[in-house]
Amino acid sequence: MNPELQKNSIFKVIGASSLGTLIEWYDFYIFGSLATIIGAQLFPADAGASALINTLAIFAAGFIVRPFGALVFGRLGDLIGRKYTFLLTLVLMGGSTFLIGLIPSYSSIGYAAPILVLILRLVQGLALGGEYGGAATYVAEHAPANKRGFFTSWIQTTATGGLFLSLGVIVLTKNLLGADDFAAWGWRIPFLLSILLVGVSIYIRMKMHESPMFTKLKTEGKVSKNPLKESFNNKANFKMVLLALFGATMGQGVIWYTGQFYAQSFIENTCKVDFNDSRYILLWGIAFATPFFVVFGSWSDRVGRKWIMLTGMLLGIIFYRPIYQIFLDDTDFSKITQEDILSVDDPVVTRGAIDGGVDSLVTTTAVVTLVDGSSYHKVQSHTKFAAADKPIEIHPELLKDKKLSSPIFWKFVFLIFFQILLVTMVYGPIAAFLVELFPTKIRYTSMSLPYHVGNGVFGGLVPFIATLIASFSGSTPLSGLWYPIGIAALSFVIGAVYLSNKKPVEAEIED
């Protein structure tokens, strides 16, 4: 055991690193978890489905700039140290999240609202690009070689933990305020709370020591003078960067974002499941699956990292379409018979002005409860035009806010659990895998770039690209899945052919 651990035990290192990283993920994921509501605040009321797609595009912008954050903060981390670099990323992330909670809506400042949010979202992406590589490197450089997968897997739990925390805060806030107040202003509270969480994390991280390996390099005067040049001008090192990206992190990224974000978006927006039910399903799935990050991280210390990660990709390629077909079939209430219906509440009729108040939209909503305990809102609407010679326009009937029966609810929880189990397979060992590829003096820079291009860009674009593909004429609700399936298949083939399955003792990290 490293002597440094006598004054700064490995579990304190893991705790302090993980807490800050978890808060950064919380900040980053609130936006995605509230995409539907935020879209209604940032864009015109008659924007329709394009509001969600535009909001997902802003969400995706944060992922696209993550590699630039990896380069900027990775370079800083290799020059001035790990500790002070990810203190800076924490402040940037917390500040921008807090400010998103203060941005006025479209009705107050027009298109300045989505532009300001986009700018803050870019800052979030840059900060996260610098955070993860530092935390994973910091923990790995404290850990013994034969337990590196186990110890770094705790850092891997923070991304899912941050998503769990964001969903929990959102559901709690909505239930306390009620749906109308939450949609009007309550959605800002999870963003504003970030400033408190970040304050706690900064206090803890200020007490941390610098990584012993980096301290040794600094004492010996061996710190890299130009980490970017040494990382990417060195042919052998650049080859490792490309191999890590295309053989591992690219596939890992799409498995991660399909199993957690696209799944939630699909259940809520395509299957039209109730807001709370869709989040409770994800919360249970995350709670059951999260311990497996540590299981697979620890297992990779004994059998190597490669085949655990690639098996997770392969299972996603095989099972995604059957799983999402079950989501569609079990929420298809259009074929129910009269015998299935237990009761129908009295319909509620609302009238709203559209097109500048000239025409009106009349909506009739009735709650239908079924014998098996499920229910849904049956919505019929038509547009009544002011011009006497223009006929009433009848809109397609909409079934939404579906509450699932207990057996179907738990079936969905299992299917989400299975998808997150695949996430734990590809994600649990990957920090140790990346750390072992690169030497200490350029590790922060070298491992951050493939991680954030693979996870952030290829993975982070899953909700946007999959939703966009599914909106094309002639596509089906499952068409969007071809994007993550195709990327995972490509990464699986490259990884199977070119990745090494060195055991940890064989893959001792270099100074």
Coordinates of C-alpha atoms in Angstrom, one line a residue:
M1 CA 0.0 0.0 0.0
N2 CA 1.3 3.4 -0.9
P3 CA 2.7 5.3 2.2
E4 CA 0.8 8.4 1.2
L5 CA -2.3 6.5 2.2
Q6 CA -1.3 6.7 5.9
K7 CA -2.4 10.3 5.9
N8 CA -4.9 10.3 3.2
S9 CA -6.6 6.9 3.0
I10 CA -7.9 5.6 -0.2
F11 CA -11.5 5.7 0.9
K12 CA -11.2 9.4 1.8
V13 CA -9.8 9.9 -1.7
I14 CA -12.6 8.0 -3.3
G15 CA -15.3 9.8 -1.1
A16 CA -14.0 13.3 -1.9
S17 CA -13.5 12.6 -5.6
S18 CA -16.8 10.8 -6.0
L19 CA -18.9 13.4 -4.2
G20 CA -17.7 16.2 -6.4
T21 CA -18.0 14.2 -9.6
L22 CA -21.5 13.0 -8.6
I23 CA -22.6 16.7 -8.1
E24 CA -21.2 17.6 -11.5
W25 CA -23.2 14.8 -13.1
Y26 CA -26.3 15.9 -11.2
D27 CA -25.8 19.4 -12.6
F28 CA -25.3 18.1 -16.0
Y29 CA -28.3 15.7 -16.1
I30 CA -31.0 17.9 -14.6
F31 CA -31.3 19.5 -18.0
G32 CA -32.0 16.2 -19.8
S33 CA -34.4 15.0 -17.2
L34 CA -36.5 18.2 -17.6
A35 CA -36.1 18.5 -21.4
T36 CA -39.9 18.5 -22.1
I37 CA -40.7 21.2 -19.5
I38 CA -37.7 23.3 -20.4
G39 CA -38.6 23.1 -24.0
A40 CA -42.0 24.6 -23.3
Q41 CA -40.3 27.5 -21.4
L42 CA -37.6 28.3 -24.0
F43 CA -39.6 28.2 -27.2
P44 CA -42.9 29.6 -28.5
A45 CA -46.0 27.9 -27.3
D46 CA -47.0 26.7 -30.8
A47 CA -43.5 25.1 -31.4
G48 CA -44.9 21.6 -30.9
A49 CA -42.5 18.7 -31.2
S50 CA -39.7 21.0 -32.5
A51 CA -39.5 22.5 -29.0
L52 CA -38.4 19.1 -27.6
I53 CA -36.0 18.4 -30.5
N54 CA -34.4 21.9 -30.1
T55 CA -34.1 21.4 -26.4
L56 CA -32.4 18.0 -26.9
A57 CA -30.1 19.8 -29.4
I58 CA -29.1 22.3 -26.6
F59 CA -28.7 19.3 -24.3
A60 CA -26.5 17.6 -26.9
A61 CA -24.4 20.8 -27.3
G62 CA -23.0 20.3 -23.8
F63 CA -21.8 16.8 -24.9
I64 CA -20.2 18.1 -28.1
V65 CA -17.9 20.5 -26.2
R66 CA -16.8 18.0 -23.6
P67 CA -13.7 17.0 -25.6
F68 CA -12.6 20.6 -25.7
G69 CA -12.9 20.7 -21.9
A70 CA -10.9 17.5 -21.8
L71 CA -8.1 19.2 -23.7
V72 CA -8.1 22.5 -21.8
F73 CA -8.5 21.1 -18.3
G74 CA -6.5 17.9 -19.1
R75 CA -3.6 20.1 -20.0
L76 CA -4.0 22.1 -16.9
G77 CA -4.2 18.9 -14.8
D78 CA -0.9 17.6 -16.3
L79 CA 0.8 21.0 -15.7
I80 CA -0.4 22.2 -12.3
G81 CA -1.9 19.1 -10.8
R82 CA -5.1 17.2 -10.4
K83 CA -6.5 18.8 -7.3
Y84 CA -6.7 22.4 -8.3
T85 CA -7.9 21.6 -11.8
F86 CA -11.0 19.8 -10.8
L87 CA -11.7 22.4 -8.1
L88 CA -12.0 24.9 -11.0
T89 CA -14.3 22.6 -13.0
L90 CA -16.5 22.2 -10.0
V91 CA -17.0 26.0 -9.7
L92 CA -17.7 26.4 -13.4
M93 CA -20.2 23.6 -13.4
G94 CA -22.1 24.8 -10.2
G95 CA -22.1 28.4 -11.3
S96 CA -23.6 27.7 -14.8
T97 CA -26.2 25.3 -13.4
F98 CA -27.3 27.9 -10.9
L99 CA -27.6 30.6 -13.6
I100 CA -29.7 28.3 -15.8
G101 CA -32.3 28.3 -13.0
L102 CA -32.5 32.1 -13.3
I103 CA -32.9 32.5 -17.1
P104 CA -36.2 34.2 -18.0
S105 CA -38.6 32.2 -20.3
Y106 CA -39.3 32.8 -24.0
S107 CA -42.4 34.8 -23.1
S108 CA -40.2 37.4 -21.3
I109 CA -37.1 37.7 -23.5
G110 CA -37.8 35.8 -26.7
Y111 CA -35.1 33.8 -28.4
A112 CA -32.5 35.3 -26.0
A113 CA -33.7 32.6 -23.5
P114 CA -32.6 29.6 -25.5
I115 CA -29.4 31.4 -26.6
L116 CA -28.4 32.2 -22.9
V117 CA -29.2 28.6 -21.9
L118 CA -27.1 27.3 -24.8
I119 CA -24.1 29.4 -23.6
L120 CA -24.4 28.1 -20.1
R121 CA -24.9 24.6 -21.3
L122 CA -21.6 24.9 -23.2
V123 CA -19.8 26.0 -20.0
Q124 CA -21.3 22.9 -18.3
G125 CA -19.9 20.7 -21.1
L126 CA -16.4 22.2 -20.8
A127 CA -16.4 21.8 -17.1
L128 CA -17.5 18.2 -17.2
G129 CA -14.9 17.5 -19.9
G130 CA -12.2 18.5 -17.3
E131 CA -13.8 16.8 -14.3
Y132 CA -14.0 13.1 -15.0
G133 CA -10.5 12.4 -16.3
G134 CA -9.1 14.2 -13.2
A135 CA -11.2 12.3 -10.7
A136 CA -10.5 8.9 -12.3
T137 CA -6.8 9.6 -12.6
Y138 CA -6.6 10.9 -9.1
V139 CA -8.2 7.7 -7.6
A140 CA -6.2 5.4 -9.9
E141 CA -2.9 7.0 -8.9
H142 CA -3.7 6.3 -5.2
A143 CA -4.9 2.7 -5.8
P144 CA -2.7 -0.5 -5.7
A145 CA -2.4 -2.2 -9.2
N146 CA -4.4 -5.3 -8.3
K147 CA -7.4 -3.3 -7.0
R148 CA -7.5 -0.4 -9.5
G149 CA -10.7 -1.6 -11.2
F150 CA -12.4 -2.0 -7.8
F151 CA -11.4 1.5 -6.5
T152 CA -12.0 3.4 -9.8
S153 CA -15.4 1.7 -10.2
W154 CA -16.7 3.9 -7.3
I155 CA -16.0 6.9 -9.5
Q156 CA -18.0 5.1 -12.2
T157 CA -21.0 5.0 -10.0
T158 CA -21.2 8.8 -9.8
A159 CA -22.6 9.3 -13.3
T160 CA -25.6 7.1 -12.5
G161 CA -25.7 8.4 -9.0
G162 CA -25.9 11.9 -10.3
L163 CA -28.8 10.9 -12.6
F164 CA -30.5 9.2 -9.7
L165 CA -30.1 12.3 -7.5
S166 CA -31.4 14.6 -10.2
L167 CA -34.5 12.4 -10.8
G168 CA -35.1 12.2 -7.1
V169 CA -34.9 16.0 -6.6
I170 CA -37.2 16.6 -9.6
V171 CA -39.9 14.1 -8.5
L172 CA -39.8 15.3 -4.9
T173 CA -40.1 19.0 -6.0
K174 CA -42.9 18.2 -8.4
N175 CA -44.9 16.3 -5.9
L176 CA -44.5 19.0 -3.3
L177 CA -45.5 21.9 -5.6
G178 CA -48.0 20.2 -7.9
A179 CA -47.8 19.7 -11.6
D180 CA -48.9 23.3 -12.6
D181 CA -46.6 25.2 -10.3
F182 CA -43.7 22.9 -11.1
A183 CA -44.2 23.4 -14.9
A184 CA -44.5 27.2 -14.4
W185 CA -41.6 27.9 -12.0
G186 CA -40.8 24.9 -9.8
W187 CA -38.5 23.3 -12.4
R188 CA -36.0 26.0 -11.6
I189 CA -35.5 24.7 -8.0
P190 CA -33.3 21.7 -8.9
F191 CA -31.0 24.1 -10.8
L192 CA -30.8 26.6 -7.9
L193 CA -30.1 23.8 -5.3
S194 CA -26.9 23.1 -7.1
I195 CA -25.1 26.1 -5.5
L196 CA -25.5 24.5 -2.1
L197 CA -24.2 21.1 -3.3
V198 CA -21.2 22.6 -5.0
G199 CA -20.4 24.6 -1.9
V200 CA -20.2 21.4 0.2
S201 CA -18.1 19.7 -2.4
I202 CA -15.6 22.6 -2.7
Y203 CA -15.1 22.5 1.1
I204 CA -14.3 18.8 1.0
R205 CA -12.0 19.0 -2.0
M206 CA -10.0 21.8 -0.5
K207 CA -8.9 19.3 2.1
M208 CA -7.6 16.8 -0.4
H209 CA -3.9 16.2 -1.1
E210 CA -2.3 16.1 -4.5
S211 CA -1.9 12.7 -6.2
P212 CA 1.3 10.9 -5.0
M213 CA 2.4 10.0 -8.5
F214 CA 2.0 13.6 -9.7
T215 CA 3.7 14.9 -6.6
K216 CA 6.7 12.5 -7.3
L217 CA 6.9 13.7 -10.9
K218 CA 6.8 17.3 -9.8
T219 CA 9.5 16.7 -7.2
E220 CA 11.7 15.1 -9.8
G221 CA 11.1 17.8 -12.3
K222 CA 9.6 15.4 -14.8
V223 CA 6.2 17.2 -15.3
S224 CA 5.3 17.5 -18.9
K225 CA 6.0 20.9 -20.4
N226 CA 3.5 20.4 -23.3
P227 CA 1.0 17.6 -22.5
L228 CA -1.0 18.2 -25.7
K229 CA 2.1 17.8 -27.9
E230 CA 3.4 14.8 -26.1
S231 CA -0.1 13.1 -26.2
F232 CA -0.9 13.6 -29.8
N233 CA 2.4 14.0 -31.6
N234 CA 3.8 10.8 -30.2
K235 CA 2.7 8.2 -32.7
A236 CA 2.5 5.3 -30.2
N237 CA 0.5 7.3 -27.7
F238 CA -1.9 8.7 -30.4
K239 CA -2.5 5.2 -31.6
M240 CA -3.6 4.3 -28.0
V241 CA -5.9 7.4 -28.0
L242 CA -7.6 6.2 -31.2
L243 CA -7.9 2.6 -30.0
A244 CA -9.4 3.7 -26.7
L245 CA -12.0 5.9 -28.6
F246 CA -13.1 3.5 -31.4
G247 CA -12.6 0.2 -29.6
A248 CA -14.1 1.1 -26.2
T249 CA -15.4 4.5 -25.3
M250 CA -17.5 5.0 -28.4
G251 CA -19.5 1.8 -27.8
Q252 CA -19.6 2.4 -24.0
G253 CA -21.0 5.9 -24.6
V254 CA -24.0 4.7 -26.7
I255 CA -24.8 1.9 -24.3
W256 CA -24.7 4.4 -21.4
Y257 CA -27.0 7.0 -22.9
T258 CA -29.4 4.5 -24.5
G259 CA -29.9 2.6 -21.2
Q260 CA -30.6 5.7 -19.1
F261 CA -31.5 8.8 -21.1
Y262 CA -33.0 7.5 -24.3
A263 CA -35.0 4.9 -22.3
Q264 CA -36.6 7.6 -20.2
S265 CA -37.2 9.9 -23.2
F266 CA -38.8 6.9 -25.1
I267 CA -41.1 5.9 -22.2
E268 CA -42.2 9.4 -21.6
N269 CA -42.5 10.9 -25.0
T270 CA -43.1 8.0 -27.3
C271 CA -45.0 5.7 -25.0
K272 CA -46.7 8.6 -23.3
V273 CA -46.2 7.2 -19.8
D274 CA -47.1 9.5 -16.9
F275 CA -44.3 12.0 -15.8
N276 CA -43.8 10.4 -12.3
D277 CA -44.2 6.8 -13.5
S278 CA -41.5 7.2 -16.1
R279 CA -39.1 8.5 -13.5
Y280 CA -40.0 6.0 -10.8
I281 CA -39.2 3.2 -13.3
L282 CA -35.8 4.7 -13.9
L283 CA -35.1 5.3 -10.2
W284 CA -35.9 1.7 -9.3
G285 CA -33.8 0.4 -12.2
I286 CA -30.8 2.6 -11.2
A287 CA -31.1 1.6 -7.5
F288 CA -31.0 -2.1 -8.3
A289 CA -28.3 -1.9 -10.9
T290 CA -25.8 0.6 -9.5
P291 CA -23.9 -1.9 -7.2
F292 CA -22.9 -3.8 -10.3
F293 CA -20.5 -1.0 -11.3
V294 CA -18.3 -2.1 -8.3
V295 CA -19.0 -5.8 -9.1
F296 CA -17.7 -5.6 -12.7
G297 CA -14.9 -3.1 -11.8
S298 CA -13.6 -5.6 -9.2
W299 CA -14.1 -8.6 -11.5
S300 CA -12.0 -6.8 -14.2
D301 CA -9.1 -6.8 -11.7
R302 CA -9.1 -10.6 -11.9
V303 CA -10.1 -11.4 -15.6
G304 CA -9.1 -8.2 -17.4
R305 CA -11.2 -5.3 -18.7
K306 CA -11.7 -6.1 -22.4
W307 CA -14.3 -8.9 -22.5
I308 CA -16.5 -7.6 -19.8
M309 CA -16.9 -4.3 -21.7
L310 CA -17.4 -5.9 -25.1
T311 CA -20.0 -8.4 -23.7
G312 CA -22.0 -5.4 -22.5
M313 CA -21.9 -3.9 -26.0
L314 CA -22.9 -7.2 -27.6
L315 CA -25.9 -7.7 -25.3
G316 CA -27.1 -4.2 -26.1
I317 CA -26.8 -4.9 -29.9
I318 CA -28.9 -8.0 -29.5
F319 CA -31.6 -6.9 -27.1
Y320 CA -32.4 -3.2 -27.6
R321 CA -35.0 -3.6 -30.3
P322 CA -36.9 -6.4 -28.5
I323 CA -36.9 -4.4 -25.3
Y324 CA -38.2 -1.2 -26.9
Q325 CA -40.9 -3.2 -28.8
I326 CA -42.1 -4.5 -25.4
F327 CA -42.3 -0.8 -24.2
L328 CA -44.5 0.0 -27.2
D329 CA -46.7 -3.0 -27.0
D330 CA -47.4 -2.8 -23.3
T331 CA -48.4 0.9 -23.5
D332 CA -50.6 0.6 -26.6
F333 CA -54.1 1.3 -25.1
S334 CA -55.6 2.0 -28.5
K335 CA -56.9 -1.6 -28.8
I336 CA -58.6 -2.0 -25.5
T337 CA -62.2 -3.2 -25.5
Q338 CA -65.2 -2.0 -23.5
E339 CA -64.8 -5.0 -21.1
D340 CA -61.3 -3.6 -20.2
I341 CA -62.7 -0.3 -19.0
L342 CA -63.6 0.1 -15.3
S343 CA -64.7 3.8 -15.4
V344 CA -64.5 7.0 -17.4
D345 CA -64.5 10.3 -15.6
D346 CA -66.6 13.3 -16.7
P347 CA -64.7 15.0 -19.5
V348 CA -63.1 18.4 -18.9
V349 CA -63.4 21.0 -21.7
T350 CA -60.8 23.8 -22.0
R351 CA -60.5 26.6 -24.6
G352 CA -57.3 28.3 -25.5
A353 CA -56.5 31.2 -27.9
I354 CA -54.1 30.5 -30.7
D355 CA -52.7 32.3 -33.7
G356 CA -52.6 35.7 -31.8
G357 CA -56.0 35.1 -30.2
V358 CA -57.9 35.0 -33.5
D359 CA -58.7 31.3 -33.5
S360 CA -59.3 28.9 -30.6
L361 CA -58.2 25.4 -29.7
V362 CA -60.9 23.4 -27.9
T363 CA -59.7 20.4 -25.9
T364 CA -61.8 17.7 -24.2
T365 CA -59.9 15.5 -21.7
A366 CA -61.3 12.4 -19.9
V367 CA -59.5 10.1 -17.5
V368 CA -60.1 6.4 -18.4
T369 CA -59.4 3.8 -15.7
L370 CA -59.0 0.1 -16.7
V371 CA -59.8 -3.1 -14.9
D372 CA -56.2 -4.0 -14.4
G373 CA -55.4 -0.7 -12.5
S374 CA -53.9 1.2 -15.3
S375 CA -55.3 4.5 -16.5
Y376 CA -54.7 7.2 -19.2
H377 CA -56.0 10.6 -20.3
K378 CA -58.0 10.5 -23.5
V379 CA -57.6 13.9 -25.3
Q380 CA -59.7 15.0 -28.2
S381 CA -59.2 18.5 -29.6
H382 CA -60.3 20.7 -32.6
T383 CA -59.4 24.1 -33.9
K384 CA -62.2 26.6 -34.3
F385 CA -61.4 29.3 -36.8
A386 CA -62.7 32.9 -36.6
A387 CA -63.4 32.9 -40.3
A388 CA -66.9 31.7 -40.8
D389 CA -66.1 30.0 -44.1
K390 CA -63.3 27.9 -42.7
P391 CA -64.4 24.5 -41.3
I392 CA -63.5 23.2 -37.9
E393 CA -60.2 21.2 -37.9
I394 CA -60.3 17.9 -36.0
H395 CA -57.0 16.8 -34.5
P396 CA -56.1 13.1 -34.0
E397 CA -57.1 11.6 -30.6
L398 CA -54.3 11.5 -28.1
L399 CA -53.8 9.0 -25.3
K400 CA -51.3 10.3 -22.7
D401 CA -50.3 10.4 -19.1
K402 CA -50.6 6.7 -18.9
K403 CA -50.3 5.1 -15.5
L404 CA -49.2 1.5 -15.7
S405 CA -50.7 -1.5 -13.9
S406 CA -48.4 -3.0 -11.2
P407 CA -47.2 -6.0 -13.2
I408 CA -46.3 -3.9 -16.2
F409 CA -44.6 -1.2 -14.1
W410 CA -42.3 -3.8 -12.5
K411 CA -41.7 -5.4 -15.9
F412 CA -40.5 -2.0 -17.2
V413 CA -38.3 -1.7 -14.1
F414 CA -36.7 -5.0 -14.9
L415 CA -36.1 -4.0 -18.5
I416 CA -34.5 -0.7 -17.4
F417 CA -32.5 -2.6 -14.8
F418 CA -31.2 -4.9 -17.5
Q419 CA -30.2 -2.0 -19.7
I420 CA -28.3 -0.3 -16.8
L421 CA -26.7 -3.7 -16.0
L422 CA -25.2 -3.5 -19.5
V423 CA -24.1 0.1 -18.6
T424 CA -22.3 -1.3 -15.5
M425 CA -20.5 -3.9 -17.7
V426 CA -19.1 -1.3 -20.2
Y427 CA -18.6 1.5 -17.7
G428 CA -17.5 -0.2 -14.5
P429 CA -14.0 -1.2 -15.7
I430 CA -13.3 1.6 -18.2
A431 CA -11.6 4.1 -15.9
A432 CA -9.0 1.6 -14.9
F433 CA -8.7 0.5 -18.6
L434 CA -8.0 4.1 -19.7
V435 CA -5.6 4.9 -16.9
E436 CA -3.5 1.9 -17.7
L437 CA -3.1 2.9 -21.3
F438 CA -1.2 6.2 -20.6
P439 CA 1.9 7.4 -18.6
T440 CA 1.4 9.6 -15.6
K441 CA 2.8 12.9 -17.0
I442 CA 0.3 13.0 -19.8
R443 CA -2.4 10.7 -18.4
Y444 CA -5.0 13.4 -17.6
T445 CA -4.9 14.8 -21.2
S446 CA -4.6 11.5 -23.0
M447 CA -7.4 9.6 -21.3
S448 CA -9.8 12.5 -21.1
L449 CA -10.0 13.1 -24.9
P450 CA -11.1 9.6 -26.0
Y451 CA -13.4 9.3 -23.0
H452 CA -15.3 12.5 -23.7
V453 CA -15.4 12.1 -27.5
G454 CA -16.7 8.5 -27.1
N455 CA -19.0 9.0 -24.1
G456 CA -19.9 12.7 -24.6
V457 CA -20.2 13.0 -28.4
F458 CA -21.1 9.5 -29.6
G459 CA -23.1 8.7 -26.4
G460 CA -24.5 12.1 -25.6
L461 CA -26.0 12.5 -29.0
V462 CA -28.1 9.4 -28.6
P463 CA -31.3 11.1 -27.4
F464 CA -31.1 13.8 -30.0
I465 CA -30.2 11.7 -33.0
A466 CA -32.5 8.8 -32.1
T467 CA -35.4 11.2 -31.6
L468 CA -34.6 13.0 -34.9
I469 CA -34.4 9.7 -36.9
A470 CA -37.7 8.5 -35.4
S471 CA -39.3 11.8 -36.6
F472 CA -38.4 11.3 -40.3
S473 CA -41.2 10.4 -42.7
G474 CA -41.5 6.7 -43.1
S475 CA -39.6 5.8 -39.9
T476 CA -41.0 3.8 -37.0
P477 CA -40.7 4.5 -33.3
L478 CA -37.9 2.0 -33.2
S479 CA -35.9 3.5 -36.1
G480 CA -33.8 5.7 -33.8
L481 CA -32.3 2.6 -32.1
W482 CA -30.3 1.9 -35.3
Y483 CA -27.9 4.7 -34.2
P484 CA -26.7 3.2 -30.9
I485 CA -26.9 -0.3 -32.3
G486 CA -24.7 0.6 -35.3
I487 CA -22.1 2.5 -33.2
A488 CA -22.0 -0.3 -30.5
A489 CA -21.5 -2.9 -33.3
L490 CA -18.7 -1.0 -34.9
S491 CA -16.9 -0.5 -31.5
F492 CA -17.4 -4.2 -30.6
V493 CA -15.7 -5.3 -33.8
I494 CA -12.7 -2.9 -33.4
G495 CA -12.4 -3.7 -29.7
A496 CA -12.6 -7.5 -30.3
V497 CA -9.8 -7.3 -32.9
Y498 CA -7.4 -4.7 -31.6
L499 CA -7.9 -4.3 -27.8
S500 CA -5.6 -6.2 -25.4
N501 CA -6.9 -8.1 -22.4
K502 CA -3.9 -7.5 -20.1
K503 CA -4.5 -8.4 -16.5
P504 CA -3.9 -5.5 -14.0
V505 CA -0.5 -6.9 -12.9
E506 CA 0.6 -7.0 -16.5
A507 CA -0.7 -3.5 -17.1
E508 CA 1.1 -1.6 -14.4
I509 CA 0.8 2.1 -15.0
E510 CA 3.9 3.9 -15.9
D511 CA 5.5 6.9 -14.2

